[in-house]
Short mmCIF file of C-alpha atoms and ligand atoms in Angstrom, two decimals:
data_model
loop_
_atom_site.label_atom_id
_atom_site.label_comp_id
_atom_site.label_asym_id
_atom_site.label_seq_id
_atom_site.Cartn_x
_atom_site.Cartn_y
_atom_site.Cartn_z
CA MET A 1 19.44 -14.34 -23.73
CA ALA A 2 16.08 -14.15 -25.48
CA ARG A 3 17.61 -12.01 -28.18
CA SER A 4 20.48 -14.41 -28.85
CA SER A 5 18.15 -17.40 -29.12
CA LEU A 6 16.06 -15.35 -31.53
CA VAL A 7 19.18 -14.74 -33.60
CA VAL A 8 20.04 -18.43 -33.52
CA TYR A 9 16.48 -19.33 -34.43
CA SER A 10 16.47 -16.84 -37.31
CA CYS A 11 19.72 -18.25 -38.58
CA VAL A 12 18.30 -21.75 -38.50
CA VAL A 13 15.20 -20.64 -40.38
CA ILE A 14 17.29 -18.86 -43.00
CA PHE A 15 19.56 -21.87 -43.29
CA VAL A 16 16.63 -24.23 -43.83
CA LEU A 17 15.11 -21.87 -46.38
CA LEU A 18 18.42 -21.72 -48.23
CA LEU A 19 18.66 -25.50 -48.13
CA LEU A 20 15.20 -25.78 -49.62
CA ALA A 21 15.97 -23.19 -52.26
CA PHE A 22 19.15 -24.94 -53.36
CA ALA A 23 18.07 -28.52 -52.77
CA PRO A 24 18.86 -30.77 -55.72
CA ARG A 25 15.97 -30.93 -58.13
CA GLN A 26 14.17 -34.20 -58.14
CA PRO A 27 12.69 -35.20 -61.46
CA ASN A 28 10.18 -37.46 -59.71
CA GLN A 29 8.80 -34.72 -57.53
CA PRO A 30 5.09 -35.40 -57.12
CA HIS A 31 2.49 -32.67 -57.71
CA ARG A 32 4.75 -30.66 -59.92
CA ARG A 33 2.72 -28.21 -61.89
CA LEU A 34 2.79 -28.77 -65.65
CA LYS A 35 3.60 -25.71 -67.71
CA LEU A 36 2.98 -24.86 -71.31
CA ARG A 37 6.05 -23.88 -73.27
CA SER A 38 6.40 -20.16 -73.82
CA THR A 39 5.38 -18.73 -77.15
CA SER A 40 8.29 -18.88 -79.52
CA ASP A 41 9.49 -15.62 -80.87
CA LEU A 42 9.33 -16.09 -84.62
CA SER A 43 11.38 -12.99 -85.37
CA THR A 44 14.60 -14.40 -83.90
CA PRO A 45 17.17 -16.10 -86.11
CA PRO A 46 16.82 -19.86 -86.47
CA ASP A 47 18.46 -22.14 -83.93
CA ARG A 48 18.39 -19.67 -81.05
CA GLY A 49 16.42 -20.54 -77.98
CA ARG A 50 14.91 -23.77 -79.25
CA ARG A 51 11.86 -25.05 -77.51
CA SER A 52 11.61 -28.65 -76.43
CA ILE A 53 9.61 -30.87 -78.73
CA PRO A 54 6.15 -31.42 -77.26
CA PHE A 55 5.68 -35.02 -76.18
CA ASP A 56 1.91 -35.04 -75.92
CA PRO A 57 -0.23 -33.99 -78.92
CA ILE A 58 -2.94 -32.67 -76.57
CA ILE A 59 -0.47 -30.25 -75.00
CA ALA A 60 0.90 -29.36 -78.44
CA GLY A 61 -2.68 -28.61 -79.56
CA ILE A 62 -3.28 -26.33 -76.58
CA GLU A 63 -0.04 -24.48 -77.22
CA ARG A 64 -0.79 -24.18 -80.91
CA SER A 65 -4.16 -22.63 -80.35
CA ARG A 66 -2.76 -20.26 -77.72
CA ASP A 67 0.07 -19.27 -80.11
CA ASP A 68 -2.46 -18.76 -82.89
CA ARG A 69 -4.53 -16.41 -80.79
CA GLU A 70 -1.42 -14.43 -79.90
CA TRP A 71 -0.34 -14.42 -83.52
CA GLU A 72 -3.74 -13.15 -84.67
CA ARG A 73 -3.51 -10.35 -82.15
CA SER A 74 -0.06 -9.27 -83.33
CA HIS A 75 -0.64 -9.49 -87.09
CA TYR A 76 -3.19 -7.75 -89.17
CA LEU A 77 -5.18 -10.25 -91.19
CA PRO A 78 -6.61 -8.53 -94.27
CA ASP A 79 -10.16 -8.91 -95.60
CA GLY A 80 -11.50 -10.94 -92.75
CA HIS A 81 -9.13 -13.86 -93.26
CA SER A 82 -8.83 -15.55 -89.95
CA ALA A 83 -6.71 -18.48 -88.91
CA PRO A 84 -8.31 -21.83 -89.71
CA ALA A 85 -10.68 -22.92 -86.97
CA MET A 86 -9.55 -25.72 -84.73
CA GLU A 87 -11.07 -29.15 -85.21
CA PRO A 88 -14.00 -30.17 -82.98
CA GLN A 89 -13.94 -28.13 -79.78
CA PRO A 90 -11.58 -29.97 -77.46
CA GLU A 91 -12.34 -30.42 -73.79
CA TRP A 92 -9.77 -27.88 -72.62
CA GLU A 93 -11.52 -25.09 -74.53
CA GLY A 94 -13.88 -24.80 -71.55
CA PHE A 95 -11.03 -23.70 -69.31
CA MET A 96 -10.15 -20.05 -68.93
CA ASP A 97 -6.50 -20.99 -68.50
CA PRO A 98 -5.59 -24.17 -70.38
CA GLU A 99 -2.77 -24.71 -67.91
CA ASP A 100 -5.45 -25.36 -65.30
CA TYR A 101 -6.82 -28.11 -67.53
CA ILE A 102 -3.55 -29.99 -67.88
CA ASN A 103 -3.05 -29.71 -64.12
CA ASP A 104 -6.53 -30.98 -63.35
CA GLU A 105 -5.61 -34.60 -62.71
CA ALA A 106 -9.18 -35.81 -62.86
CA ARG A 107 -9.35 -34.64 -66.49
CA PHE A 108 -5.77 -34.76 -67.67
CA ASN A 109 -4.31 -37.80 -65.96
CA VAL A 110 -0.68 -38.10 -67.05
CA THR A 111 -0.67 -41.84 -66.28
CA HIS A 112 -3.64 -42.38 -68.56
CA ARG A 113 -2.04 -40.27 -71.26
CA ILE A 114 1.15 -42.36 -71.20
CA VAL A 115 -0.88 -45.58 -71.36
CA GLU A 116 -2.76 -44.17 -74.35
CA LEU A 117 0.27 -42.84 -76.23
CA PHE A 118 2.61 -45.75 -75.55
CA PRO A 119 1.38 -48.05 -78.37
CA ASN A 120 1.73 -45.20 -80.89
CA ILE A 121 5.38 -44.73 -79.97
CA ASP A 122 6.21 -48.43 -79.58
CA PHE A 123 5.66 -49.48 -83.20
CA SER A 124 8.84 -50.91 -84.66
CA PRO A 125 8.68 -53.51 -83.30
CA ALA A 126 5.68 -53.29 -80.96
CA ASP A 127 7.36 -55.20 -78.15
CA GLY A 128 6.47 -53.20 -75.07
CA LEU A 129 9.81 -51.40 -75.08
CA ILE A 130 10.60 -48.00 -76.57
CA THR A 131 13.97 -47.60 -78.25
CA VAL A 132 15.86 -44.37 -79.00
CA ASP A 133 14.83 -44.74 -82.65
CA GLU A 134 11.15 -45.15 -81.82
CA LEU A 135 11.15 -42.13 -79.53
CA THR A 136 13.13 -40.13 -82.12
CA GLU A 137 10.49 -40.90 -84.78
CA TRP A 138 7.75 -39.88 -82.38
CA ASN A 139 9.49 -36.60 -81.49
CA LEU A 140 10.16 -35.92 -85.15
CA ARG A 141 6.49 -36.39 -86.08
CA GLN A 142 5.43 -34.00 -83.32
CA VAL A 143 7.93 -31.31 -84.30
CA GLU A 144 7.22 -31.63 -88.03
CA GLN A 145 3.58 -30.91 -87.37
CA GLU A 146 4.53 -27.88 -85.34
CA VAL A 147 6.94 -26.58 -87.98
CA MET A 148 4.40 -27.05 -90.78
CA HIS A 149 1.81 -25.21 -88.73
CA HIS A 150 4.15 -22.23 -88.36
CA THR A 151 4.93 -22.35 -92.08
CA GLN A 152 1.22 -22.24 -92.83
CA ARG A 153 0.83 -19.12 -90.71
CA ASP A 154 3.92 -17.53 -92.25
CA MET A 155 2.46 -18.30 -95.63
CA GLU A 156 -0.74 -16.39 -94.82
CA LEU A 157 1.39 -13.47 -93.75
CA HIS A 158 3.53 -13.33 -96.89
CA ASP A 159 0.98 -14.42 -99.49
CA LYS A 160 -0.28 -10.92 -100.19
CA ASN A 161 -2.50 -11.83 -103.16
CA HIS A 162 -3.91 -14.93 -101.41
CA ASP A 163 -3.26 -17.31 -104.30
CA GLY A 164 -1.72 -19.92 -102.03
CA PHE A 165 1.79 -19.32 -103.39
CA ILE A 166 4.67 -17.07 -102.42
CA SER A 167 6.48 -15.18 -105.15
CA PHE A 168 9.91 -13.72 -104.52
CA THR A 169 8.54 -10.19 -104.59
CA GLU A 170 5.90 -11.11 -102.01
CA TYR A 171 8.47 -12.50 -99.63
CA GLU A 172 9.87 -10.07 -97.12
CA PRO A 173 12.83 -11.36 -95.15
CA PRO A 174 12.75 -11.09 -91.38
CA ILE A 175 13.97 -7.79 -89.95
CA TRP A 176 17.25 -9.19 -88.61
CA ALA A 177 18.05 -10.52 -92.09
CA ARG A 178 17.13 -7.29 -93.87
CA ARG A 179 19.74 -5.45 -91.83
CA LEU A 180 22.40 -7.90 -93.03
CA HIS A 181 21.22 -7.63 -96.64
CA ASN A 182 21.63 -3.85 -96.60
CA ASP A 183 25.26 -4.26 -95.67
CA ASN A 184 27.25 -3.27 -98.75
CA SER A 185 30.19 -5.54 -98.13
CA SER A 186 30.71 -8.16 -100.79
CA ASP A 187 29.81 -11.05 -98.50
CA LYS A 188 26.16 -10.28 -98.03
CA MET A 189 24.24 -13.04 -96.40
CA GLY A 190 22.72 -15.32 -99.00
CA TRP A 191 19.79 -16.42 -96.85
CA TRP A 192 16.37 -15.17 -98.03
CA GLN A 193 17.86 -13.87 -101.26
CA GLU A 194 16.71 -14.81 -104.75
CA GLU A 195 19.14 -17.70 -105.13
CA HIS A 196 17.84 -19.26 -101.92
CA PHE A 197 14.30 -18.74 -103.16
CA ASN A 198 15.06 -20.29 -106.56
CA ALA A 199 16.70 -23.32 -104.94
CA SER A 200 13.50 -23.97 -102.99
CA ASP A 201 11.36 -23.74 -106.13
CA VAL A 202 11.33 -27.44 -107.10
CA ASP A 203 9.35 -27.03 -110.32
CA TYR A 204 10.87 -23.68 -111.41
CA ASP A 205 7.50 -21.96 -111.75
CA GLY A 206 8.69 -18.89 -109.81
CA LEU A 207 6.23 -19.56 -106.98
CA LEU A 208 6.58 -21.48 -103.74
CA ASN A 209 3.71 -23.66 -102.56
CA LEU A 210 3.45 -24.75 -98.93
CA THR A 211 5.98 -27.60 -99.26
CA GLU A 212 8.47 -25.46 -101.13
CA PHE A 213 7.99 -22.57 -98.74
CA ASN A 214 8.62 -24.89 -95.79
CA ASP A 215 11.88 -25.99 -97.47
CA PHE A 216 12.78 -22.35 -98.01
CA LEU A 217 12.24 -21.57 -94.31
CA HIS A 218 13.91 -24.79 -93.09
CA PRO A 219 16.53 -25.77 -95.68
CA ALA A 220 18.32 -28.23 -93.39
CA ASP A 221 15.15 -30.32 -93.16
CA SER A 222 14.49 -30.27 -96.87
CA SER A 223 14.60 -33.37 -99.02
CA ASN A 224 15.02 -31.20 -102.11
CA PRO A 225 18.64 -31.68 -103.31
CA LYS A 226 18.68 -28.18 -104.84
CA VAL A 227 18.17 -26.72 -101.37
CA ILE A 228 20.93 -28.83 -99.85
CA HIS A 229 23.30 -27.80 -102.67
CA TRP A 230 22.40 -24.17 -102.08
CA LEU A 231 23.23 -24.59 -98.39
CA ALA A 232 26.63 -26.05 -99.29
CA LYS A 233 27.31 -23.21 -101.70
CA GLU A 234 26.31 -20.71 -99.04
CA GLU A 235 28.76 -22.33 -96.59
CA ILE A 236 31.55 -21.84 -99.12
CA ARG A 237 30.54 -18.26 -99.87
CA GLU A 238 30.63 -17.35 -96.18
CA ARG A 239 34.12 -18.70 -95.60
CA ASP A 240 35.78 -18.19 -98.96
CA LYS A 241 38.03 -15.23 -98.16
CA ASP A 242 39.99 -15.22 -101.42
CA LYS A 243 36.85 -15.74 -103.53
CA ASP A 244 38.12 -18.65 -105.56
CA GLY A 245 34.89 -20.59 -105.02
CA LYS A 246 36.40 -23.32 -102.88
CA LEU A 247 37.79 -23.64 -99.36
CA SER A 248 41.47 -23.94 -98.59
CA PHE A 249 42.47 -25.69 -95.38
CA GLN A 250 42.83 -22.34 -93.57
CA GLU A 251 39.41 -21.12 -94.76
CA TYR A 252 37.88 -24.37 -93.57
CA PHE A 253 39.79 -24.40 -90.28
CA ASN A 254 38.93 -20.78 -89.37
CA GLY A 255 35.23 -21.20 -88.90
CA LEU A 256 33.68 -24.11 -90.66
CA PHE A 257 35.46 -26.85 -88.74
CA GLN A 258 34.39 -25.38 -85.39
CA SER A 259 30.76 -25.22 -86.52
CA ILE A 260 30.53 -28.92 -87.23
CA ARG A 261 28.38 -30.61 -84.61
CA ARG A 262 28.41 -34.33 -84.61
CA SER A 263 27.48 -37.14 -82.32
CA ASP A 264 30.89 -38.80 -82.93
CA ASP A 265 32.44 -35.64 -81.62
CA VAL A 266 35.11 -34.53 -84.09
CA HIS A 267 36.15 -31.91 -81.56
CA SER A 268 36.98 -34.37 -78.82
CA PHE A 269 40.68 -33.63 -79.28
CA THR A 270 40.28 -29.89 -79.58
CA LEU A 271 40.13 -29.28 -75.86
CA GLU A 272 43.49 -30.89 -75.32
CA SER A 273 45.71 -28.67 -77.42
CA GLU A 274 45.90 -26.49 -80.47
CA THR A 275 48.04 -29.01 -82.32
CA SER A 276 45.65 -31.90 -81.88
CA ALA A 277 42.75 -29.66 -82.97
CA GLU A 278 44.63 -29.15 -86.19
CA VAL A 279 45.28 -32.87 -86.50
CA ALA A 280 41.57 -33.63 -86.09
CA ALA A 281 40.70 -30.90 -88.57
CA LYS A 282 43.21 -32.26 -91.10
CA MET A 283 41.82 -35.77 -90.76
CA LEU A 284 38.30 -34.59 -91.54
CA PHE A 285 39.56 -32.31 -94.33
CA SER A 286 41.31 -35.15 -96.14
CA GLN A 287 38.21 -37.35 -95.74
CA LEU A 288 36.07 -34.63 -97.32
CA ASP A 289 38.54 -33.66 -100.07
CA SER A 290 37.63 -36.61 -102.23
CA ASP A 291 39.48 -35.46 -105.38
CA ASN A 292 42.59 -34.66 -103.29
CA ASP A 293 43.15 -31.23 -104.81
CA GLY A 294 43.72 -29.64 -101.40
CA TYR A 295 40.47 -27.67 -101.52
CA LEU A 296 36.87 -28.33 -100.54
CA SER A 297 34.29 -27.76 -103.23
CA LYS A 298 30.57 -27.33 -102.72
CA ASP A 299 29.94 -31.01 -103.48
CA GLU A 300 32.65 -32.12 -101.09
CA LEU A 301 30.86 -30.26 -98.28
CA LEU A 302 27.61 -32.17 -98.79
CA PRO A 303 28.51 -34.94 -96.30
CA VAL A 304 28.78 -32.42 -93.42
CA ILE A 305 25.84 -30.14 -94.26
CA GLY A 306 23.73 -31.99 -91.71
CA ASP A 307 26.42 -31.40 -89.08
CA LEU A 308 26.64 -27.70 -89.90
CA HIS A 309 22.89 -27.21 -89.93
CA PRO A 310 21.42 -29.71 -87.50
CA SER A 311 18.06 -30.90 -88.72
CA GLU A 312 14.93 -31.46 -86.67
CA ARG A 313 15.88 -35.14 -86.69
CA TYR A 314 19.12 -34.29 -84.90
CA TYR A 315 17.23 -32.50 -82.11
CA ALA A 316 14.51 -35.16 -82.00
CA LYS A 317 17.17 -37.79 -81.41
CA GLN A 318 18.96 -35.68 -78.83
CA GLN A 319 15.74 -35.24 -76.89
CA ALA A 320 14.93 -38.96 -77.17
CA GLU A 321 18.36 -39.93 -75.87
CA TYR A 322 18.00 -37.51 -73.01
CA ALA A 323 14.55 -38.80 -72.02
CA ILE A 324 15.75 -42.38 -72.10
CA THR A 325 18.77 -41.72 -69.88
CA GLU A 326 16.52 -39.92 -67.40
CA ALA A 327 13.70 -42.46 -67.23
CA ASP A 328 15.39 -45.78 -67.94
CA THR A 329 15.37 -46.92 -64.33
CA ASP A 330 16.62 -50.47 -64.98
CA LYS A 331 19.33 -49.19 -67.38
CA ASP A 332 18.59 -51.65 -70.16
CA GLY A 333 18.54 -48.88 -72.76
CA TYR A 334 14.78 -49.07 -73.37
CA LEU A 335 11.71 -47.48 -71.86
CA SER A 336 8.97 -49.69 -70.55
CA MET A 337 5.51 -48.31 -69.90
CA LYS A 338 6.16 -48.71 -66.18
CA GLU A 339 9.34 -46.62 -66.40
CA MET A 340 7.47 -43.88 -68.26
CA ILE A 341 4.60 -43.86 -65.78
CA GLU A 342 7.04 -43.63 -62.88
CA ASN A 343 8.95 -40.74 -64.48
CA PRO A 344 6.24 -38.68 -66.15
CA TYR A 345 7.98 -35.34 -65.66
CA VAL A 346 10.81 -36.37 -67.94
CA PHE A 347 8.24 -36.28 -70.74
CA TYR A 348 5.90 -33.62 -69.46
CA THR A 349 8.14 -30.84 -68.18
CA ALA A 350 11.54 -31.12 -69.79
CA VAL A 351 12.53 -27.90 -71.45
CA TYR A 352 15.20 -27.98 -74.03
CA THR A 353 17.87 -25.31 -74.02
CA GLU A 354 20.88 -25.06 -76.28
CA ASP A 355 23.69 -27.62 -76.46
CA ASN A 356 22.64 -30.84 -74.81
CA HIS A 357 21.50 -29.04 -71.75
CA TYR A 358 18.09 -29.66 -70.28
CA ASP A 359 16.31 -27.90 -67.48
CA PHE A 360 13.26 -28.81 -65.56
CA HIS A 361 10.57 -26.34 -64.84
CA ASP A 362 10.43 -26.21 -61.11
CA GLU A 363 7.69 -23.75 -60.46
CA PHE A 364 5.34 -24.70 -57.67
CA ARG A 365 2.32 -22.52 -57.55
C1 LIG B 1 -4.74 -41.17 -62.54
O1 LIG B 1 -4.81 -42.50 -63.00
C2 LIG B 1 -4.21 -43.46 -62.14
C3 LIG B 1 -4.29 -44.81 -62.81
O2 LIG B 1 -5.60 -45.13 -63.22
C4 LIG B 1 -4.95 -43.46 -60.79
O3 LIG B 1 -4.31 -44.38 -59.93
C5 LIG B 1 -4.89 -42.08 -60.23
O4 LIG B 1 -5.63 -42.01 -59.04
C6 LIG B 1 -5.45 -41.06 -61.22
N1 LIG B 1 -5.32 -39.75 -60.65
C7 LIG B 1 -6.37 -38.98 -60.39
C8 LIG B 1 -6.10 -37.69 -59.70
O5 LIG B 1 -7.50 -39.28 -60.72
C1 LIG B 2 25.41 1.02 -99.94
O1 LIG B 2 25.44 1.38 -101.30
C2 LIG B 2 24.43 2.29 -101.71
C3 LIG B 2 24.50 2.52 -103.23
O2 LIG B 2 25.50 1.77 -103.80
C4 LIG B 2 24.56 3.60 -100.95
O3 LIG B 2 23.53 4.49 -101.31
C5 LIG B 2 24.50 3.30 -99.46
O4 LIG B 2 24.73 4.50 -98.71
C6 LIG B 2 25.55 2.26 -99.06
N1 LIG B 2 25.33 1.90 -97.66
C7 LIG B 2 26.33 1.78 -96.80
C8 LIG B 2 25.95 1.37 -95.41
O5 LIG B 2 27.49 1.93 -97.10
C1 LIG B 3 15.69 -17.06 -110.20
O1 LIG B 3 14.82 -17.61 -111.18
C2 LIG B 3 14.23 -16.67 -112.03
C3 LIG B 3 13.29 -17.42 -112.98
O2 LIG B 3 12.29 -18.06 -112.27
C4 LIG B 3 15.30 -15.93 -112.81
O3 LIG B 3 14.71 -14.92 -113.63
C5 LIG B 3 16.28 -15.30 -111.84
O4 LIG B 3 17.35 -14.70 -112.55
C6 LIG B 3 16.83 -16.33 -110.87
N1 LIG B 3 17.67 -15.63 -109.92
C7 LIG B 3 18.81 -16.12 -109.43
C8 LIG B 3 19.55 -15.25 -108.46
O5 LIG B 3 19.26 -17.21 -109.75
C1 LIG B 4 4.31 -28.28 -104.12
O1 LIG B 4 4.88 -28.51 -105.39
C2 LIG B 4 5.74 -29.66 -105.44
C3 LIG B 4 6.39 -29.69 -106.80
O2 LIG B 4 5.46 -29.47 -107.83
C4 LIG B 4 4.92 -30.91 -105.14
O3 LIG B 4 5.75 -32.05 -105.16
C5 LIG B 4 4.26 -30.75 -103.76
O4 LIG B 4 3.42 -31.85 -103.49
C6 LIG B 4 3.45 -29.47 -103.71
N1 LIG B 4 2.97 -29.29 -102.36
C7 LIG B 4 1.72 -28.94 -102.06
C8 LIG B 4 1.37 -28.78 -100.63
O5 LIG B 4 0.86 -28.80 -102.93
CA1 LIG B 5 39.07 -20.18 -101.27
CA1 LIG B 6 14.52 -49.71 -69.36
#
């Protein structure tokens, strides 16, 4: 008797524990611990394992200084060059673990932070409501600062003679790219090769300054037309099986078409059947083939370069749209300050993973 009730009791306990473990996640969960994003691994190819864009510049600053310390530890900095010192010592520097600072509500009060940041995001127009475009601009500014900071560090690493410029001989491609370059097949990857370097060199002086080097590392975000043209040429080179310098419909269909990512989903038919995929592909092909010669040239690919290589703006907008759907309680399409304050974890713990998919950190310590 006693034993069977013990069994029943144990089953109930296990059942409740399972329920708790698999309970639906609630974005509004109070007392959720804020986490810093993990250090990005700079040696992986671009576009893999993207981090979310930091919403709050204070948190971005903490992460940056933590990443810098880790970076200094893992790279040898010659003749006493150290990373540039941070601006005036911020408050969180006094904490052993900066994560404790952002979780110390008396010091880092998320409500106060939202009240403080709101007017900087709500600027066009400043009407007390945040639109997708306003939040996209905000996200973009945050991520551009982060990207430029990484470029600066990369520059220190590659600029062997410390003249503030990168020459092609100074530049060493990442390890994963070097392996592809050593491949003897005729379609060697063009990334990080001399042509890519030259395209980034706006003033043809054979050296890349910080802006040019940033374009070199992030061609899709470049405003330099030479870089965008190089990207288009590289797209052709990768798919051009018969090496005639342009893409036939088959060359475009087997690869390039599938890689196009757009908000007005050109692939919406493709799930239905093979035939309609081909119809959708043909429609886009004839739109792009502006001289109607039945082939796509480098210039004809320019309109879809942004869809083949999503820019930071693309991700900034995606993250803005996501945040607004999550926090827009009254469903008017805008964020009010009240909605943001009531849904702080949408902004403070969302972690971006690939392909429109967001997760919430749900660690409770
Ligand atoms: C954070 O600020 C809000 C608004 O001023 C306040 O109600 C709340 O008590 C603060 N939290 C803490 C832990 O101080
Ligand atoms: C590539 O070519 C070089 C010289 O042309 C040769 O030494 C090397 O072994 C080749 N590598 C491979 C993987 O075929
Ligand atoms: C890159 O430009 C340099 C001159 O700055 C030139 O000597 C070199 O041939 C160019 N390389 C390519 C692959 O275009
Ligand atoms: C790099 O050079 C380009 C072209 O000369 C210039 O427009 C840009 O402002 C320079 N960037 C920096 C950081 O000096
Ligand atoms: Ca061809
Ligand atoms: Ca709203």
